[in-house]
PDB file of C-alpha atoms in Angstrom:
ATOM      1  CA  ASN A   1     -70.353  20.990 -84.511  1.00 66.00           C
ATOM      2  CA  ALA A   2     -68.939  23.017 -81.585  1.00 79.00           C
ATOM      3  CA  GLY A   3     -67.887  20.076 -79.371  1.00 93.00           C
ATOM      4  CA  VAL A   4     -66.635  21.249 -75.958  1.00 96.00           C
ATOM      5  CA  THR A   5     -66.623  25.023 -75.441  1.00 96.00           C
ATOM      6  CA  GLN A   6     -64.812  26.743 -72.589  1.00 97.00           C
ATOM      7  CA  THR A   7     -64.991  30.367 -71.541  1.00 96.00           C
ATOM      8  CA  PRO A   8     -63.089  32.516 -70.864  1.00 97.00           C
ATOM      9  CA  LYS A   9     -59.907  31.622 -72.764  1.00 96.00           C
ATOM     10  CA  PHE A  10     -57.709  33.793 -70.554  1.00 96.00           C
ATOM     11  CA  ARG A  11     -58.168  35.389 -67.152  1.00 96.00           C
ATOM     12  CA  ILE A  12     -56.064  37.134 -64.542  1.00 97.00           C
ATOM     13  CA  LEU A  13     -57.330  37.113 -60.961  1.00 96.00           C
ATOM     14  CA  LYS A  14     -56.126  38.675 -57.765  1.00 96.00           C
ATOM     15  CA  ILE A  15     -55.527  36.510 -54.719  1.00 97.00           C
ATOM     16  CA  GLY A  16     -58.784  35.933 -52.876  1.00 96.00           C
ATOM     17  CA  GLN A  17     -61.066  36.686 -55.807  1.00 97.00           C
ATOM     18  CA  SER A  18     -63.566  34.147 -57.066  1.00 96.00           C
ATOM     19  CA  MET A  19     -64.624  33.140 -60.543  1.00 96.00           C
ATOM     20  CA  THR A  20     -66.418  30.469 -62.524  1.00 97.00           C
ATOM     21  CA  LEU A  21     -64.925  28.697 -65.518  1.00 98.00           C
ATOM     22  CA  GLN A  22     -67.656  27.753 -67.935  1.00 98.00           C
ATOM     23  CA  CYS A  23     -67.826  24.518 -69.916  1.00 98.00           C
ATOM     24  CA  THR A  24     -70.563  23.359 -72.250  1.00 97.00           C
ATOM     25  CA  GLN A  25     -70.780  20.468 -74.694  1.00 97.00           C
ATOM     26  CA  ASP A  26     -73.253  19.785 -77.483  1.00 95.00           C
ATOM     27  CA  MET A  27     -72.499  16.094 -78.059  1.00 93.00           C
ATOM     28  CA  ASN A  28     -75.003  14.801 -75.477  1.00 91.00           C
ATOM     29  CA  HIS A  29     -72.161  13.203 -73.535  1.00 91.00           C
ATOM     30  CA  ASN A  30     -73.061  11.980 -70.075  1.00 90.00           C
ATOM     31  CA  TYR A  31     -69.546  12.091 -68.620  1.00 91.00           C
ATOM     32  CA  MET A  32     -67.723  15.375 -68.066  1.00 94.00           C
ATOM     33  CA  TYR A  33     -64.358  16.171 -66.473  1.00 94.00           C
ATOM     34  CA  TRP A  34     -62.239  19.075 -65.297  1.00 97.00           C
ATOM     35  CA  TYR A  35     -58.452  18.859 -65.480  1.00 97.00           C
ATOM     36  CA  ARG A  36     -55.627  21.201 -64.722  1.00 97.00           C
ATOM     37  CA  GLN A  37     -52.327  21.118 -66.584  1.00 96.00           C
ATOM     38  CA  ASP A  38     -49.214  22.665 -65.099  1.00 94.00           C
ATOM     39  CA  PRO A  39     -45.992  23.158 -67.132  1.00 85.00           C
ATOM     40  CA  GLY A  40     -44.158  19.864 -67.636  1.00 81.00           C
ATOM     41  CA  MET A  41     -46.842  17.938 -65.806  1.00 85.00           C
ATOM     42  CA  GLY A  42     -49.581  15.623 -66.922  1.00 86.00           C
ATOM     43  CA  LEU A  43     -53.266  16.404 -66.752  1.00 93.00           C
ATOM     44  CA  LYS A  44     -54.610  16.127 -63.216  1.00 94.00           C
ATOM     45  CA  LEU A  45     -58.303  15.398 -62.637  1.00 93.00           C
ATOM     46  CA  ILE A  46     -60.043  17.969 -60.427  1.00 96.00           C
ATOM     47  CA  TYR A  47     -63.696  16.906 -60.529  1.00 95.00           C
ATOM     48  CA  TYR A  48     -65.875  14.743 -62.715  1.00 93.00           C
ATOM     49  CA  SER A  49     -69.549  14.102 -63.348  1.00 93.00           C
ATOM     50  CA  VAL A  50     -71.325  10.996 -64.602  1.00 88.00           C
ATOM     51  CA  GLY A  51     -74.571  12.803 -65.339  1.00 90.00           C
ATOM     52  CA  ALA A  52     -76.785  15.722 -64.384  1.00 92.00           C
ATOM     53  CA  GLY A  53     -76.932  16.112 -60.612  1.00 93.00           C
ATOM     54  CA  ILE A  54     -73.987  13.766 -59.942  1.00 92.00           C
ATOM     55  CA  THR A  55     -70.443  14.987 -59.276  1.00 94.00           C
ATOM     56  CA  ASP A  56     -67.419  13.663 -57.439  1.00 91.00           C
ATOM     57  CA  LYS A  57     -63.836  14.569 -56.565  1.00 93.00           C
ATOM     58  CA  GLY A  58     -60.804  13.687 -58.620  1.00 91.00           C
ATOM     59  CA  GLU A  59     -57.132  13.809 -57.625  1.00 89.00           C
ATOM     60  CA  VAL A  60     -56.820  17.540 -56.839  1.00 94.00           C
ATOM     61  CA  PRO A  61     -60.239  18.929 -55.765  1.00 96.00           C
ATOM     62  CA  ASN A  62     -59.158  21.289 -52.973  1.00 96.00           C
ATOM     63  CA  GLY A  63     -60.063  24.909 -53.664  1.00 96.00           C
ATOM     64  CA  TYR A  64     -62.626  24.058 -56.346  1.00 97.00           C
ATOM     65  CA  ASN A  65     -66.316  23.276 -56.597  1.00 97.00           C
ATOM     66  CA  VAL A  66     -68.527  22.066 -59.419  1.00 97.00           C
ATOM     67  CA  SER A  67     -72.169  21.597 -60.269  1.00 95.00           C
ATOM     68  CA  ARG A  68     -73.984  19.761 -63.048  1.00 96.00           C
ATOM     69  CA  SER A  69     -77.556  20.932 -63.393  1.00 96.00           C
ATOM     70  CA  THR A  70     -77.843  19.962 -67.075  1.00 96.00           C
ATOM     71  CA  THR A  71     -76.241  17.412 -69.376  1.00 95.00           C
ATOM     72  CA  GLU A  72     -74.600  20.194 -71.370  1.00 96.00           C
ATOM     73  CA  ASP A  73     -73.011  22.385 -68.695  1.00 97.00           C
ATOM     74  CA  PHE A  74     -70.318  21.675 -66.110  1.00 98.00           C
ATOM     75  CA  PRO A  75     -68.977  24.901 -64.530  1.00 98.00           C
ATOM     76  CA  LEU A  76     -65.919  24.954 -62.262  1.00 98.00           C
ATOM     77  CA  ARG A  77     -65.901  27.420 -59.380  1.00 97.00           C
ATOM     78  CA  LEU A  78     -62.854  28.902 -57.635  1.00 96.00           C
ATOM     79  CA  GLU A  79     -63.974  30.517 -54.390  1.00 90.00           C
ATOM     80  CA  LEU A  80     -60.772  32.044 -53.005  1.00 94.00           C
ATOM     81  CA  ALA A  81     -58.135  32.193 -55.712  1.00 95.00           C
ATOM     82  CA  ALA A  82     -54.589  31.286 -54.654  1.00 96.00           C
ATOM     83  CA  PRO A  83     -51.319  31.508 -56.641  1.00 96.00           C
ATOM     84  CA  SER A  84     -51.126  27.695 -56.633  1.00 96.00           C
ATOM     85  CA  GLN A  85     -54.217  27.661 -58.835  1.00 97.00           C
ATOM     86  CA  THR A  86     -52.371  29.358 -61.680  1.00 97.00           C
ATOM     87  CA  SER A  87     -52.691  26.784 -64.435  1.00 97.00           C
ATOM     88  CA  VAL A  88     -54.365  25.827 -67.685  1.00 97.00           C
ATOM     89  CA  TYR A  89     -57.771  24.279 -67.116  1.00 98.00           C
ATOM     90  CA  PHE A  90     -59.301  21.819 -69.545  1.00 98.00           C
ATOM     91  CA  CYS A  91     -62.846  20.570 -69.620  1.00 98.00           C
ATOM     92  CA  ALA A  92     -63.540  17.251 -71.333  1.00 96.00           C
ATOM     93  CA  SER A  93     -66.504  15.034 -72.063  1.00 94.00           C
ATOM     94  CA  SER A  94     -67.113  11.489 -73.208  1.00 90.00           C
ATOM     95  CA  TYR A  95     -70.142   9.506 -74.299  1.00 83.00           C
ATOM     96  CA  THR A  96     -69.603   6.647 -71.938  1.00 70.00           C
ATOM     97  CA  SER A  97     -66.865   5.067 -69.845  1.00 59.00           C
ATOM     98  CA  GLY A  98     -65.797   1.755 -68.382  1.00 57.00           C
ATOM     99  CA  ASP A  99     -64.930  -0.596 -71.222  1.00 60.00           C
ATOM    100  CA  SER A 100     -65.699   1.807 -74.011  1.00 72.00           C
ATOM    101  CA  ASN A 101     -63.174   2.877 -76.610  1.00 76.00           C
ATOM    102  CA  GLN A 102     -64.842   6.278 -76.788  1.00 81.00           C
ATOM    103  CA  PRO A 103     -62.205   8.938 -76.116  1.00 88.00           C
ATOM    104  CA  GLN A 104     -62.563  12.049 -74.041  1.00 91.00           C
ATOM    105  CA  HIS A 105     -63.016  15.221 -76.095  1.00 93.00           C
ATOM    106  CA  PHE A 106     -61.325  18.342 -74.773  1.00 96.00           C
ATOM    107  CA  GLY A 107     -62.146  22.018 -74.884  1.00 96.00           C
ATOM    108  CA  ASP A 108     -59.530  24.611 -75.864  1.00 95.00           C
ATOM    109  CA  GLY A 109     -58.680  25.418 -72.258  1.00 96.00           C
ATOM    110  CA  THR A 110     -58.767  28.405 -69.932  1.00 97.00           C
ATOM    111  CA  ARG A 111     -55.422  29.991 -69.051  1.00 97.00           C
ATOM    112  CA  LEU A 112     -55.724  31.346 -65.524  1.00 97.00           C
ATOM    113  CA  SER A 113     -53.169  33.436 -63.659  1.00 96.00           C
ATOM    114  CA  ILE A 114     -53.523  34.352 -59.990  1.00 96.00           C
ATOM    115  CA  LEU A 115     -51.463  37.354 -58.946  1.00 94.00           C
TER     116      LEU A 115
ATOM    117  CA  GLY B   1     -51.845   3.732 -57.533  1.00 65.00           C
ATOM    118  CA  GLN B   2     -51.008   4.564 -61.106  1.00 79.00           C
ATOM    119  CA  ASN B   3     -47.572   5.344 -62.512  1.00 89.00           C
ATOM    120  CA  ILE B   4     -47.072   6.310 -66.135  1.00 94.00           C
ATOM    121  CA  ASP B   5     -43.661   7.095 -67.593  1.00 96.00           C
ATOM    122  CA  GLN B   6     -42.698   8.529 -70.951  1.00 97.00           C
ATOM    123  CA  PRO B   7     -39.629  10.434 -72.137  1.00 97.00           C
ATOM    124  CA  THR B   8     -39.744  14.180 -71.638  1.00 96.00           C
ATOM    125  CA  GLU B   9     -38.362  15.203 -75.014  1.00 97.00           C
ATOM    126  CA  MET B  10     -37.497  13.733 -78.404  1.00 97.00           C
ATOM    127  CA  THR B  11     -36.237  15.180 -81.653  1.00 97.00           C
ATOM    128  CA  ALA B  12     -36.336  13.859 -85.209  1.00 97.00           C
ATOM    129  CA  THR B  13     -36.010  15.087 -88.765  1.00 97.00           C
ATOM    130  CA  GLU B  14     -38.692  15.524 -91.376  1.00 97.00           C
ATOM    131  CA  GLY B  15     -39.473  12.293 -93.218  1.00 97.00           C
ATOM    132  CA  ALA B  16     -38.031  10.084 -90.484  1.00 97.00           C
ATOM    133  CA  ILE B  17     -39.745   7.585 -88.177  1.00 97.00           C
ATOM    134  CA  VAL B  18     -39.962   8.124 -84.426  1.00 98.00           C
ATOM    135  CA  GLN B  19     -41.140   5.840 -81.635  1.00 98.00           C
ATOM    136  CA  ILE B  20     -42.457   7.301 -78.375  1.00 98.00           C
ATOM    137  CA  ASN B  21     -42.519   4.823 -75.519  1.00 98.00           C
ATOM    138  CA  CYS B  22     -44.841   4.673 -72.540  1.00 98.00           C
ATOM    139  CA  THR B  23     -44.560   2.331 -69.579  1.00 98.00           C
ATOM    140  CA  TYR B  24     -47.217   2.037 -66.942  1.00 96.00           C
ATOM    141  CA  GLN B  25     -48.001   0.419 -63.623  1.00 92.00           C
ATOM    142  CA  THR B  26     -51.628   0.267 -62.605  1.00 85.00           C
ATOM    143  CA  SER B  27     -53.755  -1.575 -60.100  1.00 79.00           C
ATOM    144  CA  GLY B  28     -55.626  -2.971 -63.111  1.00 81.00           C
ATOM    145  CA  PHE B  29     -55.598  -2.157 -66.814  1.00 86.00           C
ATOM    146  CA  ASN B  30     -58.551  -1.309 -68.995  1.00 86.00           C
ATOM    147  CA  GLY B  31     -57.248   0.555 -72.014  1.00 91.00           C
ATOM    148  CA  LEU B  32     -54.566   2.976 -73.143  1.00 95.00           C
ATOM    149  CA  PHE B  33     -55.054   6.176 -75.107  1.00 95.00           C
ATOM    150  CA  TRP B  34     -52.621   8.383 -76.989  1.00 97.00           C
ATOM    151  CA  TYR B  35     -53.346  12.074 -77.429  1.00 97.00           C
ATOM    152  CA  GLN B  36     -51.568  14.791 -79.407  1.00 97.00           C
ATOM    153  CA  GLN B  37     -51.343  18.291 -77.974  1.00 96.00           C
ATOM    154  CA  HIS B  38     -49.959  21.246 -79.927  1.00 96.00           C
ATOM    155  CA  ALA B  39     -48.623  24.145 -77.896  1.00 92.00           C
ATOM    156  CA  GLY B  40     -51.442  26.239 -76.501  1.00 90.00           C
ATOM    157  CA  GLU B  41     -54.122  23.882 -77.766  1.00 93.00           C
ATOM    158  CA  ALA B  42     -56.339  21.104 -76.457  1.00 93.00           C
ATOM    159  CA  PRO B  43     -55.316  17.437 -76.488  1.00 95.00           C
ATOM    160  CA  THR B  44     -56.777  15.553 -79.442  1.00 96.00           C
ATOM    161  CA  PHE B  45     -57.342  11.817 -79.585  1.00 95.00           C
ATOM    162  CA  LEU B  46     -54.942   9.721 -81.677  1.00 96.00           C
ATOM    163  CA  SER B  47     -55.381   6.065 -80.791  1.00 95.00           C
ATOM    164  CA  TYR B  48     -56.741   3.475 -78.388  1.00 94.00           C
ATOM    165  CA  ASN B  49     -55.395   0.043 -77.431  1.00 95.00           C
ATOM    166  CA  VAL B  50     -56.945  -2.450 -75.050  1.00 92.00           C
ATOM    167  CA  LEU B  51     -55.662  -5.747 -76.514  1.00 94.00           C
ATOM    168  CA  ASP B  52     -52.060  -6.675 -77.254  1.00 96.00           C
ATOM    169  CA  GLY B  53     -50.799  -5.775 -80.674  1.00 96.00           C
ATOM    170  CA  LEU B  54     -50.521  -3.008 -83.194  1.00 96.00           C
ATOM    171  CA  GLU B  55     -53.241  -0.571 -84.224  1.00 94.00           C
ATOM    172  CA  GLU B  56     -52.514   1.352 -87.416  1.00 94.00           C
ATOM    173  CA  LYS B  57     -54.049   4.647 -88.477  1.00 89.00           C
ATOM    174  CA  GLY B  58     -52.364   6.141 -91.495  1.00 93.00           C
ATOM    175  CA  ARG B  59     -48.968   7.526 -90.524  1.00 96.00           C
ATOM    176  CA  PHE B  60     -49.588   6.756 -86.842  1.00 96.00           C
ATOM    177  CA  SER B  61     -49.511   3.347 -85.187  1.00 97.00           C
ATOM    178  CA  SER B  62     -49.790   2.339 -81.553  1.00 98.00           C
ATOM    179  CA  PHE B  63     -48.622  -0.872 -79.931  1.00 98.00           C
ATOM    180  CA  LEU B  64     -49.545  -2.454 -76.616  1.00 97.00           C
ATOM    181  CA  SER B  65     -48.066  -5.232 -74.500  1.00 97.00           C
ATOM    182  CA  ARG B  66     -50.172  -5.717 -71.389  1.00 95.00           C
ATOM    183  CA  SER B  67     -47.815  -8.273 -69.842  1.00 94.00           C
ATOM    184  CA  LYS B  68     -44.935  -5.772 -70.033  1.00 95.00           C
ATOM    185  CA  GLY B  69     -46.982  -2.691 -69.131  1.00 95.00           C
ATOM    186  CA  TYR B  70     -45.679  -1.076 -72.293  1.00 96.00           C
ATOM    187  CA  SER B  71     -46.969   0.870 -75.243  1.00 98.00           C
ATOM    188  CA  TYR B  72     -45.442   2.887 -78.017  1.00 98.00           C
ATOM    189  CA  LEU B  73     -46.662   5.394 -80.554  1.00 98.00           C
ATOM    190  CA  LEU B  74     -44.968   5.155 -83.941  1.00 98.00           C
ATOM    191  CA  LEU B  75     -45.006   8.155 -86.243  1.00 97.00           C
ATOM    192  CA  LYS B  76     -43.895   7.613 -89.843  1.00 97.00           C
ATOM    193  CA  GLU B  77     -42.988  10.097 -92.571  1.00 97.00           C
ATOM    194  CA  LEU B  78     -42.650  12.858 -90.034  1.00 97.00           C
ATOM    195  CA  GLN B  79     -43.885  16.304 -90.948  1.00 97.00           C
ATOM    196  CA  MET B  80     -43.196  19.652 -89.328  1.00 96.00           C
ATOM    197  CA  LYS B  81     -46.786  19.760 -88.112  1.00 97.00           C
ATOM    198  CA  ASP B  82     -46.112  16.649 -86.007  1.00 98.00           C
ATOM    199  CA  SER B  83     -44.109  18.815 -83.601  1.00 98.00           C
ATOM    200  CA  ALA B  84     -46.271  18.567 -80.483  1.00 97.00           C
ATOM    201  CA  SER B  85     -46.564  16.926 -77.092  1.00 97.00           C
ATOM    202  CA  TYR B  86     -47.776  13.317 -77.092  1.00 98.00           C
ATOM    203  CA  LEU B  87     -49.692  12.175 -74.029  1.00 97.00           C
ATOM    204  CA  CYS B  88     -50.058   8.590 -72.909  1.00 97.00           C
ATOM    205  CA  ALA B  89     -53.139   7.934 -70.753  1.00 95.00           C
ATOM    206  CA  VAL B  90     -54.185   4.730 -69.005  1.00 93.00           C
ATOM    207  CA  ARG B  91     -57.633   3.718 -67.827  1.00 89.00           C
ATOM    208  CA  ALA B  92     -57.619   1.512 -64.775  1.00 78.00           C
ATOM    209  CA  ARG B  93     -59.932  -1.467 -64.394  1.00 72.00           C
ATOM    210  CA  GLY B  94     -62.815  -0.705 -62.097  1.00 65.00           C
ATOM    211  CA  SER B  95     -62.773   2.889 -63.245  1.00 57.00           C
ATOM    212  CA  THR B  96     -66.474   3.126 -63.913  1.00 57.00           C
ATOM    213  CA  LEU B  97     -66.288   6.763 -64.868  1.00 63.00           C
ATOM    214  CA  GLY B  98     -63.724   6.229 -67.605  1.00 67.00           C
ATOM    215  CA  ARG B  99     -61.149   8.066 -65.595  1.00 78.00           C
ATOM    216  CA  LEU B 100     -57.799   8.422 -67.320  1.00 87.00           C
ATOM    217  CA  TYR B 101     -54.378   8.770 -65.729  1.00 90.00           C
ATOM    218  CA  PHE B 102     -52.042  10.830 -67.883  1.00 93.00           C
ATOM    219  CA  GLY B 103     -48.291  10.741 -68.256  1.00 95.00           C
ATOM    220  CA  ARG B 104     -46.390  14.020 -68.352  1.00 94.00           C
ATOM    221  CA  GLY B 105     -46.193  13.997 -72.115  1.00 96.00           C
ATOM    222  CA  THR B 106     -43.332  13.700 -74.605  1.00 97.00           C
ATOM    223  CA  GLN B 107     -42.430  16.895 -76.431  1.00 96.00           C
ATOM    224  CA  LEU B 108     -41.506  15.977 -80.004  1.00 98.00           C
ATOM    225  CA  THR B 109     -39.623  18.468 -82.146  1.00 98.00           C
ATOM    226  CA  VAL B 110     -39.382  17.777 -85.877  1.00 97.00           C
ATOM    227  CA  TRP B 111     -36.534  19.534 -87.677  1.00 96.00           C
ATOM    228  CA  PRO B 112     -36.444  20.265 -91.400  1.00 94.00           C
TER     229      PRO B 112
END
């Protein structure tokens, strides 16, 4: 069972370039999330989705975009890369939310450097 | 808003017991999660508390006091592989998307 799969694992971008971080899950989870994790800091929510076709902003959405055309896939787009976007990006998914005890399951992360 | 505090670093020796504390302030509370994260890896789920009291899972236990806004993760019979960062995450009431607010993590180092 693959769980949550992120690609690529590592990437170096130049300032101003664009790229898409891929995330796919095979657990049929309806909720999906993108976080960034900076050294010594907690996970910060960038965007989330409650189902195909529905997305919304988290705490730190500026400079990012997302789409959710299928239940399985939730790509994160950086349009104009900036040094402040150097971080480790984690995608996560969960079966449900609200009062559920179901945890979020995380992918292995994408380590992104903007130079 | 949400405010979650946990110590930055802790150290302990193999075979010992360690307690990692987490205090939180939220606009409403609807569950607390503990995750383990080894360096360079993804967070993995350890435990969940929504009612007051102790939840035990093998060598790991987690405690919650909602009135005090306080939780702890207790690790017994420490092993070298327990060296990792431990993340406390709170779900606020009214958070229909299951959104979690994470603390900065406590880096635990286990010495032989």
